[in-house]
Every structure is written in structure tokens, then in C-alpha cells.
Tab-separated table of C-alpha atoms and ligand atoms in Angstrom:
chain	number	residue	atom	x	y	z
D	1	UNK	CA	12.994	37.440	-13.278
D	2	UNK	CA	11.112	34.573	-14.780
D	3	UNK	CA	10.654	31.564	-12.537
D	4	UNK	CA	10.986	27.980	-13.644
D	5	UNK	CA	7.268	27.557	-13.187
D	6	UNK	CA	6.509	30.604	-15.328
D	7	UNK	CA	8.767	29.481	-18.155
D	8	UNK	CA	7.188	26.031	-18.067
D	9	UNK	CA	3.824	27.722	-18.124
D	10	UNK	CA	4.728	29.821	-21.119
D	11	UNK	CA	6.024	26.811	-23.001
D	12	UNK	CA	2.953	24.805	-22.108
D	13	UNK	CA	0.659	27.638	-23.085
D	14	UNK	CA	2.209	28.115	-26.508
D	15	UNK	CA	1.730	24.421	-27.200
D	16	UNK	CA	-1.864	24.311	-26.111
D	17	UNK	CA	-4.345	24.470	-28.918
D	18	UNK	CA	-7.309	26.768	-28.440
D	19	UNK	CA	-5.582	28.692	-25.704
D	20	UNK	CA	-6.314	32.159	-27.090
D	21	UNK	CA	-8.413	33.320	-24.162
D	22	UNK	CA	-5.867	32.328	-21.601
D	23	UNK	CA	-3.135	34.872	-22.076
D	24	UNK	CA	-4.120	36.956	-19.077
D	25	UNK	CA	-4.097	34.021	-16.680
D	26	UNK	CA	-0.887	32.767	-18.211
D	27	UNK	CA	1.012	35.989	-17.731
D	28	UNK	CA	-0.367	36.447	-14.241
D	29	UNK	CA	1.156	34.700	-11.268
D	30	UNK	CA	-0.120	31.171	-10.871
D	31	UNK	CA	-2.667	30.369	-8.187
D	32	UNK	CA	0.075	28.529	-6.329
D	33	UNK	CA	2.326	31.603	-6.525
D	34	UNK	CA	-0.485	33.659	-5.017
D	35	UNK	CA	-1.181	31.071	-2.323
D	36	UNK	CA	2.464	31.029	-1.334
D	37	UNK	CA	2.392	34.745	-0.576
D	38	UNK	CA	0.364	33.980	2.543
D	39	UNK	CA	2.157	30.734	3.369
D	40	UNK	CA	-0.183	28.290	1.654
D	41	UNK	CA	-0.258	25.944	-1.308
D	42	UNK	CA	-2.781	25.768	-4.119
D	43	UNK	CA	-3.544	22.525	-5.870
D	44	UNK	CA	-6.052	20.204	-7.434
D	45	UNK	CA	-7.332	16.685	-7.689
D	46	UNK	CA	-6.303	14.686	-10.749
D	47	UNK	CA	-7.572	11.286	-11.800
D	48	UNK	CA	-5.985	8.352	-13.624
D	49	UNK	CA	-9.289	6.568	-14.243
D	50	UNK	CA	-10.422	4.684	-17.334
D	51	UNK	CA	-9.267	6.542	-20.459
D	52	UNK	CA	-11.869	8.782	-22.008
D	53	UNK	CA	-13.918	9.161	-18.824
D	54	UNK	CA	-14.427	12.106	-16.494
D	55	UNK	CA	-11.992	10.573	-14.032
D	56	UNK	CA	-9.144	10.356	-16.558
D	57	UNK	CA	-7.937	13.941	-16.342
D	58	UNK	CA	-4.354	12.755	-15.958
D	59	UNK	CA	-4.438	11.278	-19.470
D	60	UNK	CA	-5.278	14.675	-20.901
D	61	UNK	CA	-2.187	16.685	-21.896
D	62	UNK	CA	-4.006	19.983	-21.589
D	63	UNK	CA	-5.107	19.119	-18.089
D	64	UNK	CA	-1.563	18.197	-17.115
D	65	UNK	CA	-0.315	21.516	-18.503
D	66	UNK	CA	-2.856	23.276	-16.344
D	67	UNK	CA	-1.692	21.383	-13.274
D	68	UNK	CA	1.881	22.407	-14.009
D	69	UNK	CA	0.924	26.001	-14.523
D	70	UNK	CA	-1.324	26.502	-11.501
D	71	UNK	CA	-0.528	23.940	-8.813
D	72	UNK	CA	1.995	23.332	-6.065
D	73	UNK	CA	0.234	20.273	-4.661
D	74	UNK	CA	-1.820	17.448	-6.164
D	75	UNK	CA	-4.207	14.860	-4.774
D	76	UNK	CA	-5.383	11.591	-6.316
D	77	UNK	CA	-9.088	11.795	-7.121
D	78	UNK	CA	-9.764	8.056	-6.668
D	79	UNK	CA	-6.532	6.089	-6.990
D	80	UNK	CA	-5.792	5.665	-3.280
D	81	UNK	CA	-9.292	4.505	-2.381
D	82	UNK	CA	-9.614	0.917	-1.207
D	83	UNK	CA	-11.875	-0.049	-4.103
D	84	UNK	CA	-9.179	1.002	-6.602
D	85	UNK	CA	-5.995	0.285	-4.669
D	86	UNK	CA	-7.058	-2.946	-2.984
D	87	UNK	CA	-9.697	-4.747	-5.069
D	88	UNK	CA	-9.072	-7.937	-3.101
D	89	UNK	CA	-7.879	-8.462	0.455
D	90	UNK	CA	-4.428	-9.594	-0.585
D	91	UNK	CA	-3.974	-7.689	-3.858
D	92	UNK	CA	-2.816	-4.087	-4.156
D	93	UNK	CA	-2.973	-2.161	-7.447
D	94	UNK	CA	-0.538	0.714	-7.273
D	95	UNK	CA	-0.146	1.535	-10.977
D	96	UNK	CA	-2.615	4.419	-11.372
D	97	UNK	CA	-1.574	6.033	-8.091
D	98	UNK	CA	2.101	5.667	-9.021
D	99	UNK	CA	1.612	7.606	-12.257
D	100	UNK	CA	0.244	10.640	-10.457
D	101	UNK	CA	2.765	10.434	-7.634
D	102	UNK	CA	5.571	10.209	-10.207
D	103	UNK	CA	4.309	13.265	-12.083
D	104	UNK	CA	4.175	15.295	-8.871
D	105	UNK	CA	7.646	14.187	-7.811
D	106	UNK	CA	9.227	14.967	-11.191
D	107	UNK	CA	7.859	18.496	-11.029
D	108	UNK	CA	8.657	19.163	-7.399
D	109	UNK	CA	4.993	19.357	-6.456
D	110	UNK	CA	3.613	18.313	-3.101
D	111	UNK	CA	1.131	15.486	-2.696
D	112	UNK	CA	-1.883	15.057	-0.417
D	113	UNK	CA	-3.163	11.606	0.433
D	114	UNK	CA	-6.847	10.860	-0.066
D	115	UNK	CA	-7.696	8.714	1.812
D	116	UNK	CA	-6.518	5.995	4.230
D	117	UNK	CA	-10.082	5.019	5.168
D	118	UNK	CA	-13.249	6.309	3.521
D	119	UNK	CA	-15.433	5.566	6.517
D	120	UNK	CA	-18.594	5.094	4.477
D	121	UNK	CA	-19.992	1.602	3.770
D	122	UNK	CA	-20.876	2.543	0.173
D	123	UNK	CA	-17.201	2.904	-0.693
D	124	UNK	CA	-15.816	-0.189	0.973
D	125	UNK	CA	-14.897	-2.814	-1.640
D	126	UNK	CA	-17.341	-5.734	-1.765
D	127	UNK	CA	-14.789	-8.186	-0.386
D	128	UNK	CA	-14.858	-6.439	2.992
D	129	UNK	CA	-18.359	-7.842	3.609
D	130	UNK	CA	-17.595	-11.404	2.465
D	131	UNK	CA	-14.055	-11.693	3.824
D	132	UNK	CA	-13.334	-14.486	6.315
D	133	UNK	CA	-12.531	-12.531	9.450
D	134	UNK	CA	-11.889	-15.735	11.406
D	135	UNK	CA	-12.392	-16.392	15.093
D	136	UNK	CA	-11.096	-12.988	16.169
D	137	UNK	CA	-12.682	-10.510	13.752
D	138	UNK	CA	-11.439	-7.400	15.569
D	139	UNK	CA	-7.857	-8.613	15.310
D	140	UNK	CA	-8.323	-9.362	11.611
D	141	UNK	CA	-9.690	-5.865	10.905
D	142	UNK	CA	-6.755	-4.411	12.779
D	143	UNK	CA	-4.359	-6.495	10.719
D	144	UNK	CA	-5.984	-5.399	7.434
D	145	UNK	CA	-6.012	-1.721	8.404
D	146	UNK	CA	-2.423	-1.640	9.623
D	147	UNK	CA	-1.196	-3.578	6.597
D	148	UNK	CA	-3.004	-1.099	4.373
D	149	UNK	CA	-1.691	2.020	6.069
D	150	UNK	CA	1.855	0.672	6.194
D	151	UNK	CA	1.813	-0.316	2.529
D	152	UNK	CA	0.573	3.056	1.311
D	153	UNK	CA	2.682	5.245	3.531
D	154	UNK	CA	5.788	3.185	2.773
D	155	UNK	CA	5.173	3.624	-0.935
D	156	UNK	CA	4.127	7.282	-0.968
D	157	UNK	CA	6.493	8.850	1.523
D	158	UNK	CA	6.195	12.158	-0.332
D	159	UNK	CA	2.639	12.627	0.890
D	160	UNK	CA	2.799	15.317	3.552
D	161	UNK	CA	-0.887	15.673	4.372
D	162	UNK	CA	-3.221	12.705	4.823
D	163	UNK	CA	-6.995	12.463	4.836
D	164	UNK	CA	-6.663	9.686	7.381
D	165	UNK	CA	-10.428	9.336	7.717
D	166	UNK	CA	-12.975	10.574	5.186
D	167	UNK	CA	-16.690	11.188	5.796
D	168	UNK	CA	-17.357	9.208	8.970
D	169	UNK	CA	-20.276	11.385	10.085
D	170	UNK	CA	-23.777	10.699	8.772
D	171	UNK	CA	-25.268	14.076	7.817
D	172	UNK	CA	-28.794	12.806	8.517
D	173	UNK	CA	-28.366	12.592	12.273
D	174	UNK	CA	-24.714	13.391	13.030
D	175	UNK	CA	-23.972	9.826	14.141
D	176	UNK	CA	-20.898	7.873	13.083
D	177	UNK	CA	-21.376	5.605	10.103
D	178	UNK	CA	-21.225	1.860	10.578
D	179	UNK	CA	-18.897	0.010	8.208
D	180	UNK	CA	-17.838	-3.610	7.706
D	181	UNK	CA	-14.783	-2.766	9.810
D	182	UNK	CA	-16.433	-0.799	12.604
D	183	UNK	CA	-18.991	-3.588	13.108
D	184	UNK	CA	-16.196	-6.016	13.825
D	185	UNK	CA	-13.951	-3.729	15.842
D	186	UNK	CA	-16.455	-2.631	18.422
D	187	UNK	CA	-17.297	0.754	16.940
D	188	UNK	CA	-16.168	3.457	14.535
D	189	UNK	CA	-13.939	5.149	17.098
D	190	UNK	CA	-11.768	2.057	17.410
D	191	UNK	CA	-11.106	2.008	13.647
D	192	UNK	CA	-10.477	5.731	13.384
D	193	UNK	CA	-8.229	5.977	16.416
D	194	UNK	CA	-6.165	3.056	15.175
D	195	UNK	CA	-5.752	4.686	11.764
D	196	UNK	CA	-4.685	8.065	13.127
D	197	UNK	CA	-2.236	6.539	15.584
D	198	UNK	CA	-0.635	4.324	12.964
D	199	UNK	CA	-0.450	7.189	10.459
D	200	UNK	CA	1.363	9.320	13.022
D	201	UNK	CA	3.842	6.520	13.714
D	202	UNK	CA	4.485	5.879	10.025
D	203	UNK	CA	4.492	9.504	8.844
D	204	UNK	CA	5.477	11.582	11.859
D	205	UNK	CA	6.059	14.710	9.791
D	206	UNK	CA	2.761	14.644	7.896
D	207	UNK	CA	-0.360	16.661	8.636
D	208	UNK	CA	-3.140	14.266	9.671
D	209	UNK	CA	-6.623	15.329	8.609
D	210	UNK	CA	-10.229	14.347	9.262
D	211	UNK	CA	-12.023	15.213	5.985
D	212	UNK	CA	-15.760	15.774	5.514
D	213	UNK	CA	-18.374	17.702	3.527
D	214	UNK	CA	-20.310	19.555	6.208
D	215	UNK	CA	-20.756	22.923	4.533
D	216	UNK	CA	-21.783	26.513	5.215
D	217	UNK	CA	-25.196	26.182	3.537
D	218	UNK	CA	-28.408	25.930	5.505
D	219	UNK	CA	-29.259	22.320	6.239
D	220	UNK	CA	-25.758	21.261	7.283
D	221	UNK	CA	-26.160	22.050	10.992
D	222	UNK	CA	-26.669	18.445	12.089
D	223	UNK	CA	-23.654	17.339	10.078
D	224	UNK	CA	-21.554	20.130	11.600
D	225	UNK	CA	-22.627	19.150	15.113
D	226	UNK	CA	-21.647	15.532	14.468
D	227	UNK	CA	-18.226	16.576	13.184
D	228	UNK	CA	-17.648	18.742	16.268
D	229	UNK	CA	-18.491	15.794	18.522
D	230	UNK	CA	-16.060	13.622	16.592
D	231	UNK	CA	-13.279	16.219	16.840
D	232	UNK	CA	-13.932	16.660	20.574
D	233	UNK	CA	-13.677	12.899	20.971
D	234	UNK	CA	-10.308	12.849	19.206
D	235	UNK	CA	-9.004	15.461	21.645
D	236	UNK	CA	-10.455	13.659	24.666
D	237	UNK	CA	-8.814	10.391	23.619
D	238	UNK	CA	-5.514	11.976	22.579
D	239	UNK	CA	-5.934	10.925	18.951
D	240	UNK	CA	-3.307	12.624	16.750
D	241	UNK	CA	-5.545	14.524	14.330
D	242	UNK	CA	-4.101	17.892	13.270
D	243	UNK	CA	-6.673	19.448	10.973
D	244	UNK	CA	-10.211	19.421	9.683
D	245	UNK	CA	-10.439	18.984	5.933
D	246	UNK	CA	-13.322	21.146	4.804
D	247	UNK	CA	-14.170	19.617	1.445
D	248	UNK	CA	-15.955	22.778	0.261
D	249	UNK	CA	-18.301	21.444	-2.391
D	250	UNK	CA	-20.278	24.663	-2.182
D	251	UNK	CA	-23.113	25.987	-4.336
D	252	UNK	CA	-26.128	23.768	-4.525
D	253	UNK	CA	-27.764	20.636	-5.724
D	254	UNK	CA	-25.831	17.695	-4.311
D	255	UNK	CA	-27.854	14.644	-3.285
D	256	UNK	CA	-28.026	15.557	0.363
D	257	UNK	CA	-27.845	19.296	-0.236
D	258	UNK	CA	-30.880	20.133	-2.345
D	259	UNK	CA	-30.934	23.745	-1.200
D	260	UNK	CA	-30.882	26.893	-3.320
D	261	UNK	CA	-27.640	28.228	-4.710
D	262	UNK	CA	-26.905	30.791	-2.033
D	263	UNK	CA	-28.233	29.834	1.365
D	264	UNK	CA	-24.969	30.473	3.161
D	265	UNK	CA	-25.238	31.084	6.865
D	266	UNK	CA	-22.015	32.918	7.449
D	267	UNK	CA	-22.507	33.499	11.178
D	268	UNK	CA	-23.336	29.903	11.840
D	269	UNK	CA	-20.374	28.773	9.733
D	270	UNK	CA	-18.004	31.090	11.576
D	271	UNK	CA	-19.212	29.717	14.905
D	272	UNK	CA	-18.526	26.208	13.619
D	273	UNK	CA	-15.022	27.097	12.405
D	274	UNK	CA	-14.305	28.977	15.641
D	275	UNK	CA	-15.118	25.851	17.610
D	276	UNK	CA	-12.876	23.760	15.371
D	277	UNK	CA	-9.853	26.058	15.617
D	278	UNK	CA	-10.632	26.621	19.318
D	279	UNK	CA	-9.886	22.930	19.865
D	280	UNK	CA	-6.489	23.465	18.259
D	281	UNK	CA	-7.244	22.114	14.793
D	282	UNK	CA	-5.950	23.651	11.585
D	283	UNK	CA	-8.161	23.910	8.490
D	284	UNK	CA	-7.599	22.693	4.921
D	285	UNK	CA	-9.820	23.223	1.887
D	286	UNK	CA	-9.531	19.820	0.299
D	287	UNK	CA	-12.103	19.576	-2.534
D	288	UNK	CA	-13.301	23.013	-3.600
D	289	UNK	CA	-15.855	23.466	-6.381
D	290	UNK	CA	-19.030	25.492	-6.856
D	291	UNK	CA	-22.070	23.546	-8.014
D	292	UNK	CA	-24.133	25.582	-10.496
D	293	UNK	CA	-26.993	23.129	-10.877
D	294	UNK	CA	-29.711	25.587	-9.890
D	295	UNK	CA	-28.349	28.675	-11.667
D	296	UNK	CA	-29.733	30.168	-14.908
D	297	UNK	CA	-28.474	28.871	-18.258
D	298	UNK	CA	-26.885	32.151	-19.356
D	299	UNK	CA	-23.141	31.521	-19.133
D	300	UNK	CA	-21.857	34.982	-18.149
D	301	UNK	CA	-24.545	35.275	-15.469
D	302	UNK	CA	-23.846	31.758	-14.217
D	303	UNK	CA	-20.098	32.271	-14.109
D	304	UNK	CA	-20.500	35.594	-12.312
D	305	UNK	CA	-22.744	34.069	-9.637
D	306	UNK	CA	-20.328	31.168	-9.122
D	307	UNK	CA	-17.387	33.562	-8.818
D	308	UNK	CA	-19.183	35.855	-6.382
D	309	UNK	CA	-20.146	32.987	-4.101
D	310	UNK	CA	-16.622	31.593	-4.242
D	311	UNK	CA	-15.122	34.958	-3.342
D	312	UNK	CA	-17.334	35.336	-0.288
D	313	UNK	CA	-16.608	31.802	0.819
D	314	UNK	CA	-12.854	31.944	0.302
D	315	UNK	CA	-12.577	35.372	1.934
D	316	UNK	CA	-14.255	33.948	5.009
D	317	UNK	CA	-12.089	30.828	5.041
D	318	UNK	CA	-8.882	32.742	4.377
D	319	UNK	CA	-9.560	35.129	7.246
D	320	UNK	CA	-8.469	32.258	9.513
D	321	UNK	CA	-4.698	32.063	10.081
D	322	UNK	CA	-5.234	28.362	10.836
D	323	UNK	CA	-6.417	27.883	7.252
D	324	UNK	CA	-3.769	26.084	5.184
D	325	UNK	CA	-3.723	24.634	1.687
D	326	UNK	CA	-6.508	25.026	-0.856
D	327	UNK	CA	-7.231	22.293	-3.375
D	328	UNK	CA	-9.882	22.313	-6.065
D	329	UNK	CA	-11.675	19.061	-6.873
D	330	UNK	CA	-10.700	19.431	-10.525
D	331	UNK	CA	-9.440	22.422	-12.488
D	332	UNK	CA	-11.440	22.139	-15.724
D	333	UNK	CA	-15.140	21.691	-16.427
D	334	UNK	CA	-14.098	18.899	-18.786
D	335	UNK	CA	-13.138	16.742	-15.822
D	336	UNK	CA	-15.399	17.247	-12.853
D	337	UNK	CA	-17.359	14.649	-10.927
D	338	UNK	CA	-20.389	16.969	-11.027
D	339	UNK	CA	-20.758	16.545	-14.790
D	340	UNK	CA	-22.464	13.147	-14.745
D	341	UNK	CA	-24.723	13.317	-11.690
D	342	UNK	CA	-27.557	15.504	-10.455
D	343	UNK	CA	-27.955	16.872	-13.974
D	344	UNK	CA	-29.307	20.358	-14.545
D	345	UNK	CA	-32.954	20.508	-15.639
D	346	UNK	CA	-31.802	22.044	-18.954
D	347	UNK	CA	-29.115	19.325	-19.303
D	348	UNK	CA	-26.441	21.938	-20.020
D	349	UNK	CA	-22.886	21.073	-18.966
D	350	UNK	CA	-21.983	22.419	-15.555
D	351	UNK	CA	-19.357	25.060	-14.850
D	352	UNK	CA	-18.117	24.397	-11.291
D	353	UNK	CA	-14.330	24.692	-11.746
D	354	UNK	CA	-11.904	27.574	-12.508
D	355	UNK	CA	-11.330	26.662	-16.180
D	356	UNK	CA	-13.960	25.850	-18.782
D	357	UNK	CA	-14.047	22.689	-20.878
D	358	UNK	CA	-11.812	24.424	-23.463
D	359	UNK	CA	-9.264	25.269	-20.793
D	360	UNK	CA	-9.996	28.980	-20.745
D	361	UNK	CA	-9.881	30.679	-17.348
D	362	UNK	CA	-13.251	31.720	-15.953
D	363	UNK	CA	-14.296	34.372	-13.451
D	364	UNK	CA	-13.993	31.665	-10.793
D	365	UNK	CA	-10.252	31.586	-11.381
D	366	UNK	CA	-10.056	35.310	-10.800
D	367	UNK	CA	-12.175	35.010	-7.657
D	368	UNK	CA	-9.756	32.424	-6.248
D	369	UNK	CA	-6.797	34.610	-7.221
D	370	UNK	CA	-8.327	37.688	-5.598
D	371	UNK	CA	-9.119	35.833	-2.375
D	372	UNK	CA	-5.549	34.488	-2.249
D	373	UNK	CA	-4.132	37.988	-2.795
D	374	UNK	CA	-6.130	39.294	0.180
D	375	UNK	CA	-5.625	36.288	2.452
D	376	UNK	CA	-4.679	36.593	6.103
D	377	UNK	CA	-1.162	35.170	6.482
D	378	UNK	CA	-1.133	31.599	7.629
D	379	UNK	CA	0.114	31.113	11.139
D	380	UNK	CA	2.377	28.138	11.285
D	381	UNK	CA	2.925	26.476	14.608
P	401	9MR	O1	-14.677	12.707	-7.735
P	401	9MR	C1	-14.781	11.385	-7.255
P	401	9MR	C2	-15.551	10.514	-8.238
P	401	9MR	O2	-14.809	10.381	-9.420
P	401	9MR	C3	-15.812	9.153	-7.646
P	401	9MR	O3	-16.668	8.420	-8.505
P	401	9MR	C4	-16.459	9.266	-6.275
P	401	9MR	C5	-16.587	7.925	-5.622
P	401	9MR	O4	-15.329	7.364	-5.369
P	401	9MR	O5	-15.669	10.110	-5.437
P	401	9MR	C6	-15.492	11.411	-5.914
P	401	9MR	O6	-14.708	12.156	-4.998
P	401	9MR	C7	-15.293	12.344	-3.707
P	401	9MR	C8	-14.175	12.337	-2.700
P	401	9MR	O7	-13.418	11.178	-2.812
P	401	9MR	C9	-14.717	12.503	-1.300
P	401	9MR	N1	-15.560	13.650	-1.186
P	401	9MR	C10	-16.620	13.796	-2.176
P	401	9MR	C11	-16.004	13.691	-3.581
P	401	9MR	C12	-17.081	13.901	-4.636
P	401	9MR	O8	-18.045	12.882	-4.550
């Protein structure tokens, strides 16, 4: 029997120009179909940024077809961030986020929420430093945060998994980052605890996630230790956080991850994950991609190395029954954040996602599919 998703996929595929190489992936079960076999969802980020830019994947019909074909859950790449959604203290801009939420709803796809607070001063809008916080600054921060959370959750009730807090831990020393809000509220914990508690009240059925980019490569140990301390603190204070979002920007070459391509420390990473699940947290892969900055130029060799690393990583992650949904941070090399930063020495375009810039499936897609086929069933509470 042909499912609705498969017939949509076939229709989409026959419309797509330059789709010759895709027939195998098209006929095969989608990545979401495969994820569902072990009780999970597969999905991707999508962006409604300025037309013609890397962050405008949603404006690209071929990208949307790919989302329909492969995904059961979507996440906004940037549209729910304060700097997009709330450019001034008293002005919300919902348009771009609405477009993506509407697309997901029309197609019966799930939606993750990224993010209620990106706890990193770099990503706070400028007004948060110049705002008049009045005589009782802590109360004013609380008002702004609660107003924000209420407004977003009221509008996007379909979101069933929230990155309540993103990237609060400084990888340099494992401490909690200081932000314009934490300074005025008496510390980062006060802001985070408030956000989690309000999110639970407003969205009692949603999974509440702490999301960060500590990774399995060498050099992330301090970051991991800081995240464990944060998660322990949540438990000690009874903060309603359900899961750790493991962003999973693996590979090599990010600004604070200038290590070689494959420096994975599997044993260390397992110990970290064991501690996380031992505290009762679930796991989510929220932003998967494989950075190929330091790999050779040769495309087949590069793609094979990316796929092999991905397979090892996903096999490890999917051996945990606590491991839930898997989302890529972009499905096509045409629209990935890695394309315009930390350029390769040879300046070649990067290949960190499952489909190339012409929307042909790559070995990375097959690696994800194979890992999903072999996944340990998810244990739902
Ligand atoms: O992919 C996103 C890019 O378009 C934005 O310019 C950037 C800053 O908002 O954020 C990128 O997404 C990040 C995500 O929100 C949090 N984890 C790291 C992601 C890659 O930087």
C-alpha cells in the first residue's frame, strides 16, 4: 500500500528538476518512516530568512519538497529567536515563524520550538542592554520573560518539544554565561528556572529541553562537565527539564572546535550520556550535521568519511532507549549555516547535510537511514 506521504513524495519528485539521481531515495522509505519504526521522529530545521540567502530554505520549492518527503517534524532555524521575533521590547514579529508553523500544520508534521531563551549575550537583541529596567530590574526581566514565553506558547500551541534554554554553558570554563537578563535577576539560574517553570505551566504536555553543543570530540570535556552541573542543579531545584538536546554539530572546524575531523572519544561520550540519562533525562538530537572543513577535496572520499563518522555517531546515540527525535540542521548543502563561515582552505563548498546542493541524496542520507533501521527501540515513559 502506498502511504499519503509516499504519494506526495512521488508527485514532488516527478516535479523536481534535476532529480535524476534521487530515485533510490525516493522509492525507499523516508527517514521519518524509518525513525518511526523505533518510536522516533526525523526532521529538519528550515529557515524563512531574507530571500536568496542561506537562511531562506523555506522559500525554495525543492527544499520544501524535501521536507515533505523526509520529515515528520520541523524546527525554525532562526524565526523564534528574540532578535527576529522581538526586535523591540514591545514589538513582536510573528510573520516568518507563522509561515513555517502553517506549513507544518497543513502537512500534519510536528514542530519543535527553538528557542525560548538563547542564554548567550551575543544573541540577545541590542535593546536588552539599553532597555529601561526601572527601579526593580529583576521584576522587569521577569515580566519580559513571562510575557515572551506566554506570547509564543499561546501562538504556537502545536509545538510539542521546546528548547527552553539554549547554550547557557560557556565551553571555555563550564561556567554559566552572563546575559543582560541574568545580570539583573541575580544569576543565570533564576532566569532559567523561571523559563522552565513557566513553559511547563503553559505547555504541560510538551517535552522541555536544555539544548547545547557539547560534543563527543576531544576538547569538549569542560563543556560537558558544565552541562552536567547545570542538569544536576535542575534536578536539585526541582526544575521541570525533561531532556538534554544534544545539538550534534559533529565533524570538525567550528570556531571553538578546531580539532581534526575524527577525534571522537566514544568512551568519554558514553560516560557523559550515561550520567545524563542516569539523572532521568531523555536525549534529543536537535541540530545534526557533519562539518567537513578539514577533509580532502575529493567528493566521493569526503562524502564517505562524513557518512562513516555519522554512522558511528548515530549508532552510539541510538543505542540509548532514552534517545528520542533526530533533527538535522538543514537537509541540503544549498542551505546550511556552515557554508558561509569557517571556510575550507580550498574554498570549496561544504557537504555537511544528507542532500547535495542539487538535491541528490548523499552517502550521509544512507548512513542516517541505516542507523535508524538498526536503532534500539525508544522507551517511552
Ligand atoms: O543556523 C543558524 C544561523 O542561520 C544563524 O545565523 C545563527 C545565529 O542565530 O544560528 C544558527 O543556528 C544555531 C542554533 O540556533 C543554535 N545552535 C548552533 C546553530 C548553528 O550556529
